[in-house]
Amino acid sequence: MSAPEGALPTSVARLIEELSKLPGIGPKTASRLTFYLLRAPDEQVNALAEAVRALKLGLVECERCCHIAESSPCAICRDEGREQSVVCVVEDPLDVVAIERTGAYRGLYHVLHGAISPVEGILPQDLRIAQLIARLDREPIREVILATNPSLEGETTATYIVRQIGDRPIRVTRLARGLPMGGDLEYADEMTLIRALEGRSEVQ
Amino acid sequence: MNEHRLRIYRTEGVVLARRDWGEADRLVTLFSPSHGKLRAVAPGARKPQTRKSGHLELFTRGHFVLAKGRTFDKITQAHTEAYYPRLRSDLQGVARAALACELVDRFVPEGDTHPPLYDLLARTLERLDAGEPPDVTMLFYQVRLLALVGFAPNLTTCVLCGQPLMPADHAFSHDEGGVVCMSCATPGLRLRPLPLPALKVLRFLQAAAWPTARRLRLDPFTRRHVTALLHQYTAHVLEREPRSARFLREISAHDR
């Protein structure tokens, strides 16, 4: 839904077009955001422009864990206080943030930047799986925690990685899958219930 | 009252595709025997505490309750009938199921009801899950799907001269959608060779019922030939190669 030619100044139309390319933002939301920015104070608009401009400048991918960082190795990989023998494999940088927020994990990460998806045509070689395997051969890693999403793509990726790790003397674990906090047993799907039963644990 | 006039409706369906939508929703493509292919939003399906996401995984067959919406209908309830856990446990199984679903997604326009095709898809997923011979299952599926969507290749008469085909090696024309006899197969036409055993297999798959078809034993050469021909013909009709076909090829090559 682009505006008729000449109905809007070029700069406004251009920002609407650029914003509507973002995931989850349609032309209506893009127009609303554009007009909000048009009315916002100059400082706020400049700060946003500067943040967007600076986003990719000086950002690198950590040579060790493939997480996005300001320098390589990243802060997590540089932290010697972390357990160096455990690697948690996640799909996206935001998954690192989610796990870090728990404060319950003190090992290292490996970011795949996606998951294998036959439907979207994402193949193993499009991800950082080869880098992970090379890392396992290079570093004294004893355990790999597969923390890919409990979706078809996440499971497929985990299966593929297990196959790639092969018979290396490394413990491979998968995040437990089961019932979420505040969930309702009666509405759980069969697969979640099966996984929850398989992964049941002793009451401490 | 006509069910379509109601704001709420229920249907069986297979999840063909899904993608993230908005903040925490999913846009799900369902194939239903009664409503055809439809896209609907599952609000909040990406939140961990959702009751729906487990029922909206790819390839799942289930019952769904939907509410009419302005752009997309909304999935308000979902309940799994078949999850096909065995086919999900290996990469080739996933790749085959993905191809089966993607072909329906690409061939069927939105809103087009096609109960026989739905039945074929559901049975194919069941067969893949039950450990039926996977290669024959997929070849059978592709041949039957092409027939159901109106692209069955002509395997009985020459597509150029119309003469019945003799039991001999022939050629296949993607452009003409069928077999070209050797007298018509002149250089300059875009043809691929079609050895007699491959032609027999294709005819058999077009005609035989599944209990007979499943007993088909293929030598590796004929299997490769028929598989490649069907992939290329399907890609030709669709004007692009299905993404999961490439995935299946790569995974199969890796496993060999």
CSV table of C-alpha atoms in Angstrom, one decimal:
chain,number,residue,atom,x,y,z
A,1,MET,CA,0.0,0.0,0.0
A,2,SER,CA,2.3,2.8,-1.2
A,3,ALA,CA,0.9,6.3,-1.3
A,4,PRO,CA,0.1,7.7,-4.7
A,5,GLU,CA,3.0,9.4,-6.4
A,6,GLY,CA,3.4,13.0,-5.1
A,7,ALA,CA,1.0,12.5,-2.2
A,8,LEU,CA,3.8,12.5,0.3
A,9,PRO,CA,7.3,14.1,0.2
A,10,THR,CA,10.0,11.7,-1.0
A,11,SER,CA,11.7,11.5,2.4
A,12,VAL,CA,8.5,10.5,4.2
A,13,ALA,CA,7.6,7.9,1.5
A,14,ARG,CA,11.1,6.6,1.6
A,15,LEU,CA,11.1,6.1,5.4
A,16,ILE,CA,7.7,4.4,5.2
A,17,GLU,CA,9.0,2.0,2.5
A,18,GLU,CA,12.2,1.2,4.5
A,19,LEU,CA,10.3,0.6,7.8
A,20,SER,CA,7.8,-1.7,6.1
A,21,LYS,CA,10.6,-4.0,5.1
A,22,LEU,CA,11.1,-4.9,8.8
A,23,PRO,CA,9.7,-8.1,10.1
A,24,GLY,CA,6.2,-7.7,11.6
A,25,ILE,CA,5.8,-4.2,10.3
A,26,GLY,CA,3.2,-3.6,7.6
A,27,PRO,CA,2.6,-0.4,5.6
A,28,LYS,CA,0.1,0.9,8.1
A,29,THR,CA,2.5,0.6,11.1
A,30,ALA,CA,5.3,1.9,9.0
A,31,SER,CA,3.3,5.0,8.2
A,32,ARG,CA,2.3,5.5,11.9
A,33,LEU,CA,6.0,5.2,13.0
A,34,THR,CA,7.1,7.6,10.3
A,35,PHE,CA,4.6,10.3,11.3
A,36,TYR,CA,5.4,9.7,15.0
A,37,LEU,CA,9.1,10.4,14.2
A,38,LEU,CA,8.1,13.5,12.1
A,39,ARG,CA,6.5,15.0,15.2
A,40,ALA,CA,9.2,13.7,17.7
A,41,PRO,CA,11.9,16.1,19.0
A,42,ASP,CA,15.0,16.3,16.8
A,43,GLU,CA,17.2,14.7,19.5
A,44,GLN,CA,15.1,11.6,19.6
A,45,VAL,CA,15.1,11.3,15.8
A,46,ASN,CA,18.9,11.9,15.6
A,47,ALA,CA,19.6,9.4,18.4
A,48,LEU,CA,17.6,6.7,16.5
A,49,ALA,CA,19.3,7.6,13.2
A,50,GLU,CA,22.7,7.4,14.9
A,51,ALA,CA,21.9,4.1,16.6
A,52,VAL,CA,20.8,2.6,13.2
A,53,ARG,CA,23.9,3.9,11.5
A,54,ALA,CA,26.2,2.6,14.2
A,55,LEU,CA,24.5,-0.8,14.4
A,56,LYS,CA,26.8,-2.5,11.9
A,57,LEU,CA,29.9,-0.4,12.3
A,58,GLY,CA,32.4,-2.1,14.5
A,59,LEU,CA,30.2,-5.2,15.0
A,60,VAL,CA,31.9,-8.5,14.5
A,61,GLU,CA,31.1,-12.1,14.8
A,62,CYS,CA,33.1,-13.8,17.6
A,63,GLU,CA,35.7,-16.1,16.0
A,64,ARG,CA,35.1,-18.7,18.7
A,65,CYS,CA,31.4,-18.8,19.4
A,66,CYS,CA,29.9,-16.9,16.4
A,67,HIS,CA,28.0,-14.6,18.7
A,68,ILE,CA,27.7,-10.9,17.6
A,69,ALA,CA,30.2,-8.8,19.5
A,70,GLU,CA,32.1,-5.5,19.5
A,71,SER,CA,35.4,-7.4,19.5
A,72,SER,CA,36.5,-11.0,18.9
A,73,PRO,CA,36.7,-13.1,21.0
A,74,CYS,CA,33.5,-11.8,22.6
A,75,ALA,CA,33.1,-10.8,26.3
A,76,ILE,CA,31.6,-14.2,27.2
A,77,CYS,CA,34.5,-16.1,25.5
A,78,ARG,CA,37.1,-13.8,27.2
A,79,ASP,CA,35.6,-14.4,30.6
A,80,GLU,CA,38.0,-16.9,32.2
A,81,GLY,CA,35.7,-17.4,35.2
A,82,ARG,CA,33.2,-19.3,33.0
A,83,GLU,CA,33.4,-23.0,32.7
A,84,GLN,CA,35.4,-23.7,29.6
A,85,SER,CA,34.4,-27.3,29.1
A,86,VAL,CA,30.6,-26.8,28.5
A,87,VAL,CA,29.2,-25.3,25.3
A,88,CYS,CA,25.5,-24.4,25.0
A,89,VAL,CA,24.4,-24.4,21.3
A,90,VAL,CA,21.7,-21.9,20.5
A,91,GLU,CA,19.9,-20.8,17.3
A,92,ASP,CA,20.2,-17.0,17.6
A,93,PRO,CA,22.0,-14.3,19.6
A,94,LEU,CA,18.8,-13.5,21.4
A,95,ASP,CA,18.8,-17.0,22.8
A,96,VAL,CA,22.1,-16.2,24.5
A,97,VAL,CA,20.4,-13.2,26.1
A,98,ALA,CA,17.5,-15.4,27.3
A,99,ILE,CA,19.8,-18.0,28.9
A,100,GLU,CA,22.1,-15.3,30.4
A,101,ARG,CA,19.1,-13.7,32.0
A,102,THR,CA,18.5,-16.8,34.1
A,103,GLY,CA,21.9,-16.5,35.7
A,104,ALA,CA,21.8,-20.3,36.0
A,105,TYR,CA,24.4,-21.1,33.3
A,106,ARG,CA,28.1,-20.3,33.5
A,107,GLY,CA,29.5,-22.1,30.5
A,108,LEU,CA,30.2,-21.0,27.0
A,109,TYR,CA,28.0,-20.6,23.9
A,110,HIS,CA,27.9,-21.4,20.3
A,111,VAL,CA,25.5,-19.4,18.1
A,112,LEU,CA,24.3,-21.2,14.9
A,113,HIS,CA,22.5,-18.1,13.4
A,114,GLY,CA,19.4,-20.1,12.5
A,115,ALA,CA,18.1,-23.6,12.3
A,116,ILE,CA,17.9,-26.2,9.5
A,117,SER,CA,14.6,-25.7,7.7
A,118,PRO,CA,13.7,-27.9,4.7
A,119,VAL,CA,10.7,-25.7,4.0
A,120,GLU,CA,12.7,-22.5,3.9
A,121,GLY,CA,15.6,-24.1,2.2
A,122,ILE,CA,18.0,-23.5,5.1
A,123,LEU,CA,20.7,-26.2,4.8
A,124,PRO,CA,23.3,-27.3,7.4
A,125,GLN,CA,26.0,-25.5,5.5
A,126,ASP,CA,24.1,-22.2,5.9
A,127,LEU,CA,24.6,-22.4,9.7
A,128,ARG,CA,27.7,-22.3,11.9
A,129,ILE,CA,27.7,-26.0,12.4
A,130,ALA,CA,31.1,-26.7,10.8
A,131,GLN,CA,32.6,-24.0,13.1
A,132,LEU,CA,31.1,-25.9,16.1
A,133,ILE,CA,32.6,-29.2,15.1
A,134,ALA,CA,36.0,-27.6,14.5
A,135,ARG,CA,35.7,-26.1,17.9
A,136,LEU,CA,35.0,-29.4,19.5
A,137,ASP,CA,38.2,-30.8,18.0
A,138,ARG,CA,40.2,-27.8,19.1
A,139,GLU,CA,39.0,-27.0,22.6
A,140,PRO,CA,38.8,-29.2,25.7
A,141,ILE,CA,35.0,-29.5,25.6
A,142,ARG,CA,33.3,-32.2,27.7
A,143,GLU,CA,29.7,-31.4,27.2
A,144,VAL,CA,27.5,-29.9,24.5
A,145,ILE,CA,24.1,-28.7,25.5
A,146,LEU,CA,21.8,-28.5,22.6
A,147,ALA,CA,19.5,-25.6,23.3
A,148,THR,CA,17.8,-25.2,19.9
A,149,ASN,CA,14.1,-24.5,19.9
A,150,PRO,CA,11.7,-27.4,20.6
A,151,SER,CA,10.3,-27.0,17.1
A,152,LEU,CA,10.6,-29.2,14.0
A,153,GLU,CA,13.5,-27.0,12.8
A,154,GLY,CA,15.2,-27.0,16.2
A,155,GLU,CA,14.9,-30.8,16.6
A,156,THR,CA,16.1,-31.4,13.1
A,157,THR,CA,19.2,-29.2,13.8
A,158,ALA,CA,19.9,-31.0,17.0
A,159,THR,CA,19.6,-34.4,15.3
A,160,TYR,CA,22.0,-33.2,12.6
A,161,ILE,CA,24.5,-31.9,15.2
A,162,VAL,CA,24.4,-35.2,17.1
A,163,ARG,CA,25.2,-37.0,13.9
A,164,GLN,CA,28.1,-34.6,13.2
A,165,ILE,CA,29.6,-35.0,16.7
A,166,GLY,CA,29.6,-38.8,16.1
A,167,ASP,CA,31.7,-40.8,18.4
A,168,ARG,CA,33.8,-38.0,19.9
A,169,PRO,CA,34.1,-38.5,23.6
A,170,ILE,CA,31.7,-35.7,24.4
A,171,ARG,CA,28.6,-35.7,26.5
A,172,VAL,CA,25.7,-34.4,24.4
A,173,THR,CA,22.6,-33.2,26.3
A,174,ARG,CA,19.4,-31.5,25.1
A,175,LEU,CA,17.4,-28.9,27.1
A,176,ALA,CA,14.5,-30.6,28.9
A,177,ARG,CA,11.2,-30.3,27.0
A,178,GLY,CA,8.0,-30.4,28.9
A,179,LEU,CA,5.3,-28.3,30.6
A,180,PRO,CA,5.8,-24.6,30.9
A,181,MET,CA,5.4,-22.7,34.2
A,182,GLY,CA,1.7,-21.7,34.5
A,183,GLY,CA,0.8,-24.3,31.9
A,184,ASP,CA,-2.2,-26.5,32.0
A,185,LEU,CA,-1.8,-30.3,31.6
A,186,GLU,CA,-5.2,-30.7,30.1
A,187,TYR,CA,-4.3,-28.5,27.1
A,188,ALA,CA,-0.8,-29.9,26.5
A,189,ASP,CA,-0.2,-31.7,23.2
A,190,GLU,CA,0.7,-35.3,23.2
A,191,MET,CA,4.3,-34.8,22.2
A,192,THR,CA,4.9,-32.3,25.0
A,193,LEU,CA,3.4,-34.7,27.5
A,194,ILE,CA,5.5,-37.6,26.2
A,195,ARG,CA,8.7,-35.5,26.5
A,196,ALA,CA,7.6,-34.3,30.0
A,197,LEU,CA,7.1,-37.9,31.1
A,198,GLU,CA,10.4,-39.0,29.6
A,199,GLY,CA,12.2,-36.1,31.3
A,200,ARG,CA,10.6,-36.5,34.7
A,201,SER,CA,12.9,-36.1,37.6
A,202,GLU,CA,13.2,-37.1,41.3
A,203,VAL,CA,11.5,-34.7,43.7
A,204,GLN,CA,14.3,-33.2,45.7
B,1,MET,CA,-27.4,-22.5,8.6
B,2,ASN,CA,-24.5,-22.6,6.1
B,3,GLU,CA,-21.3,-23.2,8.2
B,4,HIS,CA,-19.4,-20.7,6.1
B,5,ARG,CA,-21.7,-17.9,7.3
B,6,LEU,CA,-20.8,-18.6,10.9
B,7,ARG,CA,-18.1,-16.6,12.5
B,8,ILE,CA,-16.6,-19.7,14.1
B,9,TYR,CA,-16.0,-22.8,12.2
B,10,ARG,CA,-14.1,-26.1,12.8
B,11,THR,CA,-12.1,-28.2,10.4
B,12,GLU,CA,-9.6,-31.0,10.2
B,13,GLY,CA,-6.3,-30.2,8.6
B,14,VAL,CA,-2.6,-30.7,8.1
B,15,VAL,CA,-0.1,-28.0,8.9
B,16,LEU,CA,1.7,-27.3,5.7
B,17,ALA,CA,3.8,-24.3,6.7
B,18,ARG,CA,4.1,-21.7,9.4
B,19,ARG,CA,6.0,-18.6,10.0
B,20,ASP,CA,6.5,-16.1,12.7
B,21,TRP,CA,4.0,-13.2,12.6
B,22,GLY,CA,3.9,-10.0,14.6
B,23,GLU,CA,5.3,-10.0,18.2
B,24,ALA,CA,4.5,-13.5,19.3
B,25,ASP,CA,2.0,-14.9,16.8
B,26,ARG,CA,2.3,-17.5,14.0
B,27,LEU,CA,0.8,-17.5,10.5
B,28,VAL,CA,-0.1,-21.1,9.8
B,29,THR,CA,-0.9,-22.6,6.4
B,30,LEU,CA,-3.5,-25.4,6.9
B,31,PHE,CA,-4.7,-27.8,4.3
B,32,SER,CA,-8.3,-28.8,5.1
B,33,PRO,CA,-10.5,-31.3,3.3
B,34,SER,CA,-13.5,-29.0,3.8
B,35,HIS,CA,-12.0,-25.5,3.4
B,36,GLY,CA,-9.0,-26.2,1.2
B,37,LYS,CA,-5.7,-24.4,1.7
B,38,LEU,CA,-6.1,-21.5,4.2
B,39,ARG,CA,-3.8,-19.3,6.1
B,40,ALA,CA,-4.7,-18.3,9.7
B,41,VAL,CA,-3.1,-16.5,12.5
B,42,ALA,CA,-2.5,-18.4,15.8
B,43,PRO,CA,-2.3,-15.5,18.3
B,44,GLY,CA,0.5,-15.9,20.9
B,45,ALA,CA,1.6,-19.2,19.5
B,46,ARG,CA,5.3,-18.4,20.1
B,47,LYS,CA,4.9,-17.8,23.8
B,48,PRO,CA,6.1,-20.8,26.0
B,49,GLN,CA,2.9,-21.0,28.0
B,50,THR,CA,0.7,-21.2,24.9
B,51,ARG,CA,-1.7,-24.1,24.7
B,52,LYS,CA,-1.6,-24.2,20.9
B,53,SER,CA,2.0,-24.2,19.6
B,54,GLY,CA,2.5,-28.0,20.1
B,55,HIS,CA,-0.6,-28.7,18.0
B,56,LEU,CA,0.6,-26.4,15.3
B,57,GLU,CA,3.9,-28.0,14.4
B,58,LEU,CA,4.7,-28.7,10.8
B,59,PHE,CA,3.1,-31.9,9.3
B,60,THR,CA,0.8,-32.3,12.3
B,61,ARG,CA,-2.7,-33.5,11.4
B,62,GLY,CA,-5.4,-32.2,13.8
B,63,HIS,CA,-8.7,-30.6,14.4
B,64,PHE,CA,-8.9,-26.8,14.5
B,65,VAL,CA,-11.4,-24.2,15.5
B,66,LEU,CA,-11.1,-20.9,13.7
B,67,ALA,CA,-12.8,-17.6,13.9
B,68,LYS,CA,-13.4,-15.5,10.8
B,69,GLY,CA,-11.1,-12.5,10.7
B,70,ARG,CA,-10.7,-9.5,8.4
B,71,THR,CA,-7.4,-10.4,6.7
B,72,PHE,CA,-6.7,-13.8,8.2
B,73,ASP,CA,-8.9,-16.1,10.2
B,74,LYS,CA,-7.8,-16.8,13.8
B,75,ILE,CA,-7.0,-20.3,15.2
B,76,THR,CA,-8.7,-20.3,18.6
B,77,GLN,CA,-8.3,-24.0,19.4
B,78,ALA,CA,-6.1,-26.8,18.1
B,79,HIS,CA,-6.0,-30.5,18.9
B,80,THR,CA,-3.5,-33.0,17.5
B,81,GLU,CA,-4.8,-36.2,15.8
B,82,ALA,CA,-1.5,-37.4,14.5
B,83,TYR,CA,2.0,-36.1,15.2
B,84,TYR,CA,4.0,-38.6,13.2
B,85,PRO,CA,6.8,-38.9,15.7
B,86,ARG,CA,8.8,-41.5,13.7
B,87,LEU,CA,9.2,-39.5,10.6
B,88,ARG,CA,10.4,-36.6,12.6
B,89,SER,CA,13.2,-38.6,14.2
B,90,ASP,CA,15.4,-38.7,11.1
B,91,LEU,CA,16.5,-36.0,8.7
B,92,GLN,CA,15.3,-37.8,5.6
B,93,GLY,CA,11.9,-38.4,7.1
B,94,VAL,CA,11.6,-34.7,7.8
B,95,ALA,CA,12.8,-33.8,4.4
B,96,ARG,CA,10.3,-36.2,2.7
B,97,ALA,CA,7.4,-34.9,4.8
B,98,ALA,CA,8.5,-31.3,4.0
B,99,LEU,CA,8.5,-32.1,0.3
B,100,ALA,CA,5.0,-33.7,0.5
B,101,CYS,CA,3.6,-30.6,2.3
B,102,GLU,CA,5.5,-28.1,0.1
B,103,LEU,CA,4.1,-29.6,-3.1
B,104,VAL,CA,0.5,-29.3,-1.8
B,105,ASP,CA,1.3,-25.7,-0.7
B,106,ARG,CA,2.7,-24.8,-4.2
B,107,PHE,CA,0.1,-26.6,-6.3
B,108,VAL,CA,-3.1,-25.7,-4.5
B,109,PRO,CA,-4.4,-22.1,-4.6
B,110,GLU,CA,-5.7,-20.7,-1.4
B,111,GLY,CA,-9.4,-21.6,-0.8
B,112,ASP,CA,-9.4,-24.5,-3.3
B,113,THR,CA,-10.9,-27.6,-1.6
B,114,HIS,CA,-9.5,-30.9,-2.8
B,115,PRO,CA,-10.6,-33.8,-0.5
B,116,PRO,CA,-8.8,-36.6,-2.6
B,117,LEU,CA,-5.5,-34.6,-2.4
B,118,TYR,CA,-6.0,-34.1,1.3
B,119,ASP,CA,-6.5,-37.9,1.7
B,120,LEU,CA,-3.4,-38.6,-0.4
B,121,LEU,CA,-1.3,-36.2,1.8
B,122,ALA,CA,-2.6,-37.6,5.1
B,123,ARG,CA,-2.0,-41.2,4.0
B,124,THR,CA,1.5,-40.4,2.7
B,125,LEU,CA,2.5,-38.9,6.1
B,126,GLU,CA,1.0,-42.0,7.8
B,127,ARG,CA,3.0,-44.2,5.4
B,128,LEU,CA,6.3,-42.4,6.0
B,129,ASP,CA,5.7,-42.6,9.7
B,130,ALA,CA,4.8,-46.2,9.6
B,131,GLY,CA,8.1,-47.1,8.0
B,132,GLU,CA,6.6,-48.0,4.5
B,133,PRO,CA,9.3,-48.1,1.8
B,134,PRO,CA,10.1,-44.3,1.7
B,135,ASP,CA,11.3,-44.1,-1.9
B,136,VAL,CA,8.2,-45.9,-3.3
B,137,THR,CA,5.9,-43.9,-0.9
B,138,MET,CA,7.3,-40.6,-2.3
B,139,LEU,CA,7.2,-41.6,-6.0
B,140,PHE,CA,3.6,-42.9,-5.6
B,141,TYR,CA,2.7,-39.6,-3.9
B,142,GLN,CA,4.3,-37.4,-6.6
B,143,VAL,CA,2.7,-39.3,-9.5
B,144,ARG,CA,-0.8,-39.3,-7.8
B,145,LEU,CA,-0.5,-35.6,-6.8
B,146,LEU,CA,0.4,-34.6,-10.4
B,147,ALA,CA,-2.7,-36.5,-11.6
B,148,LEU,CA,-5.0,-34.9,-9.0
B,149,VAL,CA,-3.8,-31.4,-9.8
B,150,GLY,CA,-4.2,-31.9,-13.5
B,151,PHE,CA,-0.6,-32.4,-14.6
B,152,ALA,CA,-0.5,-36.1,-15.0
B,153,PRO,CA,2.2,-36.9,-17.7
B,154,ASN,CA,0.9,-38.7,-20.7
B,155,LEU,CA,2.5,-42.1,-20.6
B,156,THR,CA,0.3,-44.1,-23.1
B,157,THR,CA,0.6,-42.2,-26.4
B,158,CYS,CA,3.3,-40.0,-28.0
B,159,VAL,CA,2.5,-36.4,-27.1
B,160,LEU,CA,3.6,-35.3,-30.6
B,161,CYS,CA,2.1,-37.8,-33.1
B,162,GLY,CA,-0.5,-39.4,-30.8
B,163,GLN,CA,0.5,-43.0,-31.7
B,164,PRO,CA,0.3,-45.6,-29.0
B,165,LEU,CA,3.8,-46.2,-27.5
B,166,MET,CA,5.6,-49.4,-28.4
B,167,PRO,CA,7.4,-51.3,-25.5
B,168,ALA,CA,10.8,-49.7,-26.2
B,169,ASP,CA,13.0,-46.9,-24.9
B,170,HIS,CA,11.5,-43.5,-25.5
B,171,ALA,CA,12.1,-39.8,-24.5
B,172,PHE,CA,10.2,-37.5,-22.2
B,173,SER,CA,9.3,-33.9,-22.9
B,174,HIS,CA,8.7,-31.6,-19.9
B,175,ASP,CA,7.4,-28.9,-22.2
B,176,GLU,CA,4.7,-31.3,-23.7
B,177,GLY,CA,4.1,-33.1,-20.4
B,178,GLY,CA,4.6,-36.6,-21.6
B,179,VAL,CA,6.4,-39.3,-23.6
B,180,VAL,CA,7.7,-38.7,-27.1
B,181,CYS,CA,8.2,-41.7,-29.3
B,182,MET,CA,11.6,-42.3,-31.0
B,183,SER,CA,10.3,-41.4,-34.5
B,184,CYS,CA,9.3,-38.0,-33.2
B,185,ALA,CA,12.3,-37.4,-31.0
B,186,THR,CA,14.2,-35.1,-33.3
B,187,PRO,CA,17.3,-33.2,-32.3
B,188,GLY,CA,16.4,-29.7,-31.3
B,189,LEU,CA,13.5,-30.7,-29.0
B,190,ARG,CA,14.2,-30.5,-25.3
B,191,LEU,CA,14.0,-34.1,-24.3
B,192,ARG,CA,15.4,-36.4,-21.7
B,193,PRO,CA,15.8,-40.2,-22.3
B,194,LEU,CA,13.2,-42.4,-20.8
B,195,PRO,CA,14.3,-46.1,-20.7
B,196,LEU,CA,11.5,-48.7,-20.9
B,197,PRO,CA,11.9,-49.8,-17.2
B,198,ALA,CA,11.4,-46.2,-16.0
B,199,LEU,CA,8.3,-45.8,-18.3
B,200,LYS,CA,6.8,-49.1,-16.9
B,201,VAL,CA,7.4,-47.9,-13.3
B,202,LEU,CA,5.7,-44.5,-14.0
B,203,ARG,CA,2.7,-46.3,-15.6
B,204,PHE,CA,2.5,-48.7,-12.8
B,205,LEU,CA,2.5,-45.9,-10.2
B,206,GLN,CA,-0.3,-44.1,-12.1
B,207,ALA,CA,-2.5,-47.2,-12.1
B,208,ALA,CA,-1.8,-49.4,-9.1
B,209,ALA,CA,-3.5,-49.1,-5.8
B,210,TRP,CA,-1.2,-48.6,-2.8
B,211,PRO,CA,-1.3,-52.2,-1.4
B,212,THR,CA,0.1,-53.3,-4.8
B,213,ALA,CA,2.3,-50.3,-5.4
B,214,ARG,CA,4.1,-50.7,-2.1
B,215,ARG,CA,5.5,-54.0,-3.2
B,216,LEU,CA,7.4,-52.3,-6.0
B,217,ARG,CA,11.1,-53.1,-6.0
B,218,LEU,CA,13.3,-50.7,-8.0
B,219,ASP,CA,16.8,-51.3,-9.1
B,220,PRO,CA,19.0,-48.3,-8.2
B,221,PHE,CA,19.3,-47.0,-11.8
B,222,THR,CA,15.6,-47.0,-12.5
B,223,ARG,CA,14.9,-45.4,-9.1
B,224,ARG,CA,17.3,-42.6,-9.7
B,225,HIS,CA,15.9,-42.1,-13.2
B,226,VAL,CA,12.3,-42.0,-12.1
B,227,THR,CA,13.0,-39.8,-9.1
B,228,ALA,CA,15.0,-37.3,-11.2
B,229,LEU,CA,12.4,-37.2,-13.9
B,230,LEU,CA,9.6,-36.5,-11.5
B,231,HIS,CA,11.6,-33.8,-9.7
B,232,GLN,CA,12.5,-32.1,-12.9
B,233,TYR,CA,8.9,-32.4,-14.3
B,234,THR,CA,7.4,-31.0,-11.1
B,235,ALA,CA,9.9,-28.2,-11.0
B,236,HIS,CA,9.1,-27.4,-14.7
B,237,VAL,CA,5.4,-27.3,-14.0
B,238,LEU,CA,5.9,-25.1,-10.8
B,239,GLU,CA,8.5,-23.0,-12.7
B,240,ARG,CA,10.9,-23.5,-9.7
B,241,GLU,CA,12.4,-26.3,-7.7
B,242,PRO,CA,10.7,-26.9,-4.4
B,243,ARG,CA,13.0,-25.9,-1.6
B,244,SER,CA,12.6,-29.1,0.3
B,245,ALA,CA,13.5,-31.1,-2.9
B,246,ARG,CA,17.0,-29.5,-2.7
B,247,PHE,CA,17.2,-30.2,1.0
B,248,LEU,CA,16.2,-33.9,0.5
B,249,ARG,CA,18.8,-34.3,-2.3
B,250,GLU,CA,21.5,-32.8,-0.1
B,251,ILE,CA,20.6,-34.9,2.9
B,252,SER,CA,20.4,-38.1,0.9
B,253,ALA,CA,23.8,-37.4,-0.7
B,254,HIS,CA,25.2,-36.9,2.7
B,255,ASP,CA,23.8,-40.2,4.0
B,256,ARG,CA,25.2,-42.2,1.1
